[in-house]
Each structure stands twice: as structure tokens, then as C-alpha cells.
Amino acid sequence: MTDAEWAAIRPLLPVPAWLHGRGGQPEGYCHRQMLDAIRYLVAGGISWRAMPADFPDWGRVYAFFRRWREHGLITEFHDRLRGRVREREGREAEPTAGIIDAQSVRAAASVPAASRGYDGGKKVPGRKRHIVTDTLGLLLVVAVTAANIGDRDAAVGLLQRLRRLHRDITLVRADGGYTGDLVDRCRNKPALTLQTSSAPTT
């Protein structure tokens, strides 16, 4: 990452305990090196073991990532960055509206058969990603299912997570695939309105 990117990101990172005098030892690699390695892995779609030699050892990078993930720091870091982007665009850090959609994608041969399905509408064998973004297209919640899971079925749990994680959300827009019982369920929850392209606002 550039120096400017690091200057923006560094204040958002958790401070190691040893810097606060709470014990522990300094880490062998700085956070910037670790984040650069993780970004490289994600951008290139490579495996952990294929990490180039000019990055820290892949095992150390993976341990760093796993520790952050298990403590919820990856999600917290993402949410802080999303809030910064929203504020830069003149919005409040927390959104009040979202957009829900799903996309079926072909699964690699390495994906277990038990987690794959067939989307008859899209004629796609594999998995389906269900996402809710804010109105800027920034990710709020995501779920991955087998491709045969219907959009409305997956949306029930996804919208529950959305309300739990983002209390300010009151409106979610969707396409016609989310009509029917789902709209009725949201109608019975006064804090959340589901607005579909083929149905009137509720």
C-alpha cells in the first residue's frame, strides 16, 4: 500500500498490548507488511502457501489473519473503513438504507458437493452469494449458500443479521425476486421496510 493509504489505515488498527505496557512481546513483523501480504493474496486469488518470498512467511501471515478474524478485528476494520468512505462522501458513518441481491456462481471442483447446488433459473451449478450493500455499494452483510437456495429463503436470515449489526437501517430495496412472504414478514417488523421493484412501498 502507498504511504498515503497506510497513513489513513494505521489509526484504525488495534494497538498491540505490549505498547500499552500490558505484557507480551513486540511482533516480528509490522502490521503494514502483514496487510500488504493479505491484500496480495486476496487480489491474486492465490493460496496461503503460494505467498511470494518477499513477504513474511505464509504461516506467520495466516496466523496474523486468523487471530484478527477470531477476535472480530477484520470485520471491525472493514466497518471503520466503510464509515470513513461514507463520511468522505458526505454521508453519516452508519447507513439508513440498503440494497439486497444475490448472484449464482460456478463452483470450483475443489468445493465440496454438499455445499453446492443448481440454480435452475440461472442454469448455474455451484454456490450463491447473497449480499446487502449500502446505497454507495459498500458491503454490509453477506452469506454464501448452495446455488439452489432461493433468494427469499436466504434473505430471511440475512435481513435479521442486518438489523442486528446495523440498527439504523430502516429501508432495504430489492428486485422482484424478493416479493411475497418476505415483504409481509418485513411489514410485521415496523423497524424495517422491504421495497421491491414490483411491489409498492410498505
mmCIF file of C-alpha atoms in Angstrom:
data_model
loop_
_atom_site.group_PDB
_atom_site.id
_atom_site.type_symbol
_atom_site.label_atom_id
_atom_site.label_comp_id
_atom_site.label_asym_id
_atom_site.label_seq_id
_atom_site.Cartn_x
_atom_site.Cartn_y
_atom_site.Cartn_z
ATOM 1 C CA MET A 1 0.000 0.000 0.000
ATOM 2 C CA THR A 2 1.097 3.576 -0.531
ATOM 3 C CA ASP A 3 2.285 5.820 2.284
ATOM 4 C CA ALA A 4 -0.958 7.799 1.982
ATOM 5 C CA GLU A 5 -3.063 4.625 2.333
ATOM 6 C CA TRP A 6 -1.029 3.498 5.336
ATOM 7 C CA ALA A 7 -1.423 6.920 6.979
ATOM 8 C CA ALA A 8 -5.209 6.577 6.663
ATOM 9 C CA ILE A 9 -5.331 2.947 7.809
ATOM 10 C CA ARG A 10 -2.839 2.938 10.674
ATOM 11 C CA PRO A 11 -5.018 4.856 13.194
ATOM 12 C CA LEU A 12 -7.835 2.340 12.613
ATOM 13 C CA LEU A 13 -5.747 -0.678 13.643
ATOM 14 C CA PRO A 14 -5.811 -2.146 17.173
ATOM 15 C CA VAL A 15 -2.766 -1.236 19.253
ATOM 16 C CA PRO A 16 -0.712 -4.253 20.446
ATOM 17 C CA ALA A 17 -0.890 -4.911 24.193
ATOM 18 C CA TRP A 18 2.865 -4.530 24.695
ATOM 19 C CA LEU A 19 2.684 -0.901 23.536
ATOM 20 C CA HIS A 20 0.266 -0.257 26.419
ATOM 21 C CA GLY A 21 2.553 -1.976 28.916
ATOM 22 C CA ARG A 22 0.157 -4.939 29.300
ATOM 23 C CA GLY A 23 2.746 -7.624 28.619
ATOM 24 C CA GLY A 24 3.607 -9.609 25.557
ATOM 25 C CA GLN A 25 6.430 -9.168 23.092
ATOM 26 C CA PRO A 26 6.770 -6.982 20.013
ATOM 27 C CA GLU A 27 5.665 -8.792 16.873
ATOM 28 C CA GLY A 28 8.312 -9.897 14.409
ATOM 29 C CA TYR A 29 6.659 -8.069 11.514
ATOM 30 C CA CYS A 30 4.864 -4.740 11.348
ATOM 31 C CA HIS A 31 1.147 -4.594 10.580
ATOM 32 C CA ARG A 32 1.799 -2.867 7.279
ATOM 33 C CA GLN A 33 3.802 -5.847 5.999
ATOM 34 C CA MET A 34 1.070 -8.254 7.098
ATOM 35 C CA LEU A 35 -1.706 -6.229 5.486
ATOM 36 C CA ASP A 36 0.280 -5.936 2.256
ATOM 37 C CA ALA A 37 0.672 -9.722 2.192
ATOM 38 C CA ILE A 38 -3.050 -10.320 2.793
ATOM 39 C CA ARG A 39 -4.025 -7.803 0.127
ATOM 40 C CA TYR A 40 -1.685 -9.514 -2.341
ATOM 41 C CA LEU A 41 -3.223 -12.899 -1.565
ATOM 42 C CA VAL A 42 -6.797 -11.619 -1.999
ATOM 43 C CA ALA A 43 -6.045 -9.662 -5.188
ATOM 44 C CA GLY A 44 -4.230 -12.587 -6.805
ATOM 45 C CA GLY A 45 -6.538 -15.336 -5.587
ATOM 46 C CA ILE A 46 -3.535 -17.418 -4.547
ATOM 47 C CA SER A 47 -3.225 -19.970 -1.750
ATOM 48 C CA TRP A 48 -1.508 -19.126 1.527
ATOM 49 C CA ARG A 49 1.408 -21.420 0.712
ATOM 50 C CA ALA A 50 1.982 -19.594 -2.598
ATOM 51 C CA MET A 51 2.897 -16.354 -0.825
ATOM 52 C CA PRO A 52 5.970 -14.842 -2.555
ATOM 53 C CA ALA A 53 9.245 -14.928 -0.655
ATOM 54 C CA ASP A 54 9.479 -11.133 -0.350
ATOM 55 C CA PHE A 55 6.540 -11.197 2.077
ATOM 56 C CA PRO A 56 6.716 -12.632 5.609
ATOM 57 C CA ASP A 57 6.445 -16.435 5.825
ATOM 58 C CA TRP A 58 2.953 -17.562 4.826
ATOM 59 C CA GLY A 59 2.422 -19.299 8.184
ATOM 60 C CA ARG A 60 3.015 -16.076 10.091
ATOM 61 C CA VAL A 61 0.719 -14.128 7.779
ATOM 62 C CA TYR A 62 -2.025 -16.727 8.124
ATOM 63 C CA ALA A 63 -1.676 -16.798 11.929
ATOM 64 C CA PHE A 64 -1.963 -12.991 11.975
ATOM 65 C CA PHE A 65 -5.085 -13.088 9.773
ATOM 66 C CA ARG A 66 -6.675 -15.926 11.775
ATOM 67 C CA ARG A 67 -6.082 -14.149 15.091
ATOM 68 C CA TRP A 68 -7.663 -10.949 13.801
ATOM 69 C CA ARG A 69 -10.615 -12.859 12.322
ATOM 70 C CA GLU A 70 -11.279 -14.838 15.508
ATOM 71 C CA HIS A 71 -11.338 -11.645 17.577
ATOM 72 C CA GLY A 72 -13.650 -9.870 15.125
ATOM 73 C CA LEU A 73 -10.949 -7.374 14.148
ATOM 74 C CA ILE A 74 -11.238 -7.997 10.386
ATOM 75 C CA THR A 75 -14.941 -7.088 10.497
ATOM 76 C CA GLU A 76 -14.304 -4.103 12.756
ATOM 77 C CA PHE A 77 -11.533 -2.852 10.483
ATOM 78 C CA HIS A 78 -13.786 -3.208 7.417
ATOM 79 C CA ASP A 79 -16.632 -1.358 9.144
ATOM 80 C CA ARG A 80 -14.380 1.507 10.214
ATOM 81 C CA LEU A 81 -13.091 1.919 6.660
ATOM 82 C CA ARG A 82 -16.644 1.832 5.290
ATOM 83 C CA GLY A 83 -17.639 4.569 7.741
ATOM 84 C CA ARG A 84 -14.675 6.691 6.621
ATOM 85 C CA VAL A 85 -15.664 6.316 2.951
ATOM 86 C CA ARG A 86 -19.280 7.229 3.715
ATOM 87 C CA GLU A 87 -18.247 10.337 5.647
ATOM 88 C CA ARG A 88 -15.943 11.369 2.795
ATOM 89 C CA GLU A 89 -18.995 11.180 0.510
ATOM 90 C CA GLY A 90 -20.966 13.457 2.830
ATOM 91 C CA ARG A 91 -22.999 10.669 4.474
ATOM 92 C CA GLU A 92 -23.386 9.537 8.058
ATOM 93 C CA ALA A 93 -20.978 6.740 9.026
ATOM 94 C CA GLU A 94 -23.887 4.337 9.599
ATOM 95 C CA PRO A 95 -26.316 3.840 6.684
ATOM 96 C CA THR A 96 -30.114 4.009 6.961
ATOM 97 C CA ALA A 97 -30.896 2.225 3.673
ATOM 98 C CA GLY A 98 -29.559 -0.828 1.891
ATOM 99 C CA ILE A 99 -29.876 -2.914 -1.266
ATOM 100 C CA ILE A 100 -30.186 -6.705 -1.269
ATOM 101 C CA ASP A 101 -29.332 -9.006 -4.169
ATOM 102 C CA ALA A 102 -27.910 -12.438 -4.959
ATOM 103 C CA GLN A 103 -25.665 -13.932 -7.623
ATOM 104 C CA SER A 104 -25.066 -17.557 -8.543
ATOM 105 C CA VAL A 105 -21.503 -18.501 -9.455
ATOM 106 C CA ARG A 106 -19.938 -21.696 -10.712
ATOM 107 C CA ALA A 107 -18.071 -23.562 -8.010
ATOM 108 C CA ALA A 108 -14.545 -24.867 -8.452
ATOM 109 C CA ALA A 109 -14.037 -28.618 -8.458
ATOM 110 C CA SER A 110 -12.470 -28.321 -5.000
ATOM 111 C CA VAL A 111 -15.751 -27.078 -3.485
ATOM 112 C CA PRO A 112 -17.437 -29.948 -1.561
ATOM 113 C CA ALA A 113 -20.538 -31.326 -3.274
ATOM 114 C CA ALA A 114 -22.531 -30.905 -0.047
ATOM 115 C CA SER A 115 -22.208 -27.110 -0.284
ATOM 116 C CA ARG A 116 -23.069 -26.864 -3.980
ATOM 117 C CA GLY A 117 -26.430 -26.786 -5.743
ATOM 118 C CA TYR A 118 -28.063 -25.965 -9.064
ATOM 119 C CA ASP A 119 -29.773 -22.633 -9.743
ATOM 120 C CA GLY A 120 -32.491 -23.664 -12.208
ATOM 121 C CA GLY A 121 -33.384 -20.091 -13.091
ATOM 122 C CA LYS A 122 -29.855 -19.018 -13.968
ATOM 123 C CA LYS A 123 -28.747 -22.501 -15.125
ATOM 124 C CA VAL A 124 -25.688 -22.266 -12.888
ATOM 125 C CA PRO A 125 -24.263 -25.166 -10.831
ATOM 126 C CA GLY A 126 -22.371 -24.028 -7.767
ATOM 127 C CA ARG A 127 -22.896 -21.538 -4.997
ATOM 128 C CA LYS A 128 -24.872 -18.358 -4.494
ATOM 129 C CA ARG A 129 -23.698 -15.221 -2.711
ATOM 130 C CA HIS A 130 -26.368 -13.115 -1.020
ATOM 131 C CA ILE A 131 -25.336 -9.578 -0.106
ATOM 132 C CA VAL A 132 -26.701 -6.369 1.333
ATOM 133 C CA THR A 133 -24.857 -3.156 0.495
ATOM 134 C CA ASP A 134 -25.490 0.453 1.397
ATOM 135 C CA THR A 135 -26.608 2.838 -1.343
ATOM 136 C CA LEU A 136 -22.960 3.511 -2.244
ATOM 137 C CA GLY A 137 -22.447 -0.203 -2.928
ATOM 138 C CA LEU A 138 -20.356 -0.775 0.214
ATOM 139 C CA LEU A 139 -20.759 -4.206 1.800
ATOM 140 C CA LEU A 140 -22.906 -4.543 4.933
ATOM 141 C CA VAL A 141 -23.632 -8.282 5.284
ATOM 142 C CA VAL A 142 -23.013 -11.355 3.151
ATOM 143 C CA ALA A 143 -23.991 -15.035 3.150
ATOM 144 C CA VAL A 144 -22.864 -17.858 0.845
ATOM 145 C CA THR A 145 -25.201 -20.795 0.176
ATOM 146 C CA ALA A 146 -25.646 -23.584 -2.321
ATOM 147 C CA ALA A 147 -26.969 -22.194 -5.617
ATOM 148 C CA ASN A 148 -30.337 -23.940 -5.220
ATOM 149 C CA ILE A 149 -31.252 -21.872 -2.141
ATOM 150 C CA GLY A 150 -33.885 -19.301 -3.092
ATOM 151 C CA ASP A 151 -33.233 -15.585 -2.720
ATOM 152 C CA ARG A 152 -36.220 -15.093 -0.390
ATOM 153 C CA ASP A 153 -35.219 -18.026 1.850
ATOM 154 C CA ALA A 154 -31.667 -16.765 2.303
ATOM 155 C CA ALA A 155 -32.851 -13.188 2.776
ATOM 156 C CA VAL A 156 -34.727 -14.008 5.990
ATOM 157 C CA GLY A 157 -31.548 -14.719 7.950
ATOM 158 C CA LEU A 158 -29.576 -12.078 6.072
ATOM 159 C CA LEU A 159 -32.031 -9.312 6.997
ATOM 160 C CA GLN A 160 -32.046 -10.461 10.622
ATOM 161 C CA ARG A 161 -28.264 -10.130 10.716
ATOM 162 C CA LEU A 162 -28.524 -6.756 9.000
ATOM 163 C CA ARG A 163 -30.867 -5.414 11.707
ATOM 164 C CA ARG A 164 -28.656 -6.797 14.464
ATOM 165 C CA LEU A 165 -25.461 -5.274 13.053
ATOM 166 C CA HIS A 166 -26.854 -2.031 11.617
ATOM 167 C CA ARG A 167 -29.611 -0.684 13.835
ATOM 168 C CA ASP A 168 -30.056 2.497 11.784
ATOM 169 C CA ILE A 169 -31.192 0.582 8.671
ATOM 170 C CA THR A 170 -34.922 1.159 8.071
ATOM 171 C CA LEU A 171 -35.261 0.573 4.310
ATOM 172 C CA VAL A 172 -33.948 -2.201 2.059
ATOM 173 C CA ARG A 173 -34.518 -2.137 -1.705
ATOM 174 C CA ALA A 174 -34.749 -5.345 -3.719
ATOM 175 C CA ASP A 175 -35.695 -6.657 -7.161
ATOM 176 C CA GLY A 176 -38.793 -8.705 -7.929
ATOM 177 C CA GLY A 177 -37.198 -11.923 -6.724
ATOM 178 C CA TYR A 178 -37.859 -10.877 -3.135
ATOM 179 C CA THR A 179 -41.638 -10.395 -3.318
ATOM 180 C CA GLY A 180 -44.217 -12.491 -1.468
ATOM 181 C CA ASP A 181 -43.908 -13.707 2.116
ATOM 182 C CA LEU A 182 -40.676 -11.808 2.707
ATOM 183 C CA VAL A 183 -42.362 -8.449 2.156
ATOM 184 C CA ASP A 184 -45.130 -9.500 4.560
ATOM 185 C CA ARG A 185 -42.601 -10.543 7.210
ATOM 186 C CA CYS A 186 -40.867 -7.176 6.981
ATOM 187 C CA ARG A 187 -44.239 -5.417 7.138
ATOM 188 C CA ASN A 188 -44.720 -7.018 10.560
ATOM 189 C CA LYS A 189 -41.404 -5.557 11.720
ATOM 190 C CA PRO A 190 -42.028 -1.787 11.892
ATOM 191 C CA ALA A 191 -38.291 -1.001 12.047
ATOM 192 C CA LEU A 192 -37.585 -2.438 8.583
ATOM 193 C CA THR A 193 -39.263 -1.869 5.218
ATOM 194 C CA LEU A 194 -38.512 -4.041 2.192
ATOM 195 C CA GLN A 195 -39.199 -2.163 -1.040
ATOM 196 C CA THR A 196 -39.272 -4.320 -4.178
ATOM 197 C CA SER A 197 -39.290 -3.151 -7.781
ATOM 198 C CA SER A 198 -42.555 -4.969 -8.467
ATOM 199 C CA ALA A 199 -44.413 -4.063 -5.290
ATOM 200 C CA PRO A 200 -45.467 -0.789 -3.657
ATOM 201 C CA THR A 201 -43.506 0.587 -0.732
ATOM 202 C CA THR A 202 -44.656 -0.963 2.555
#
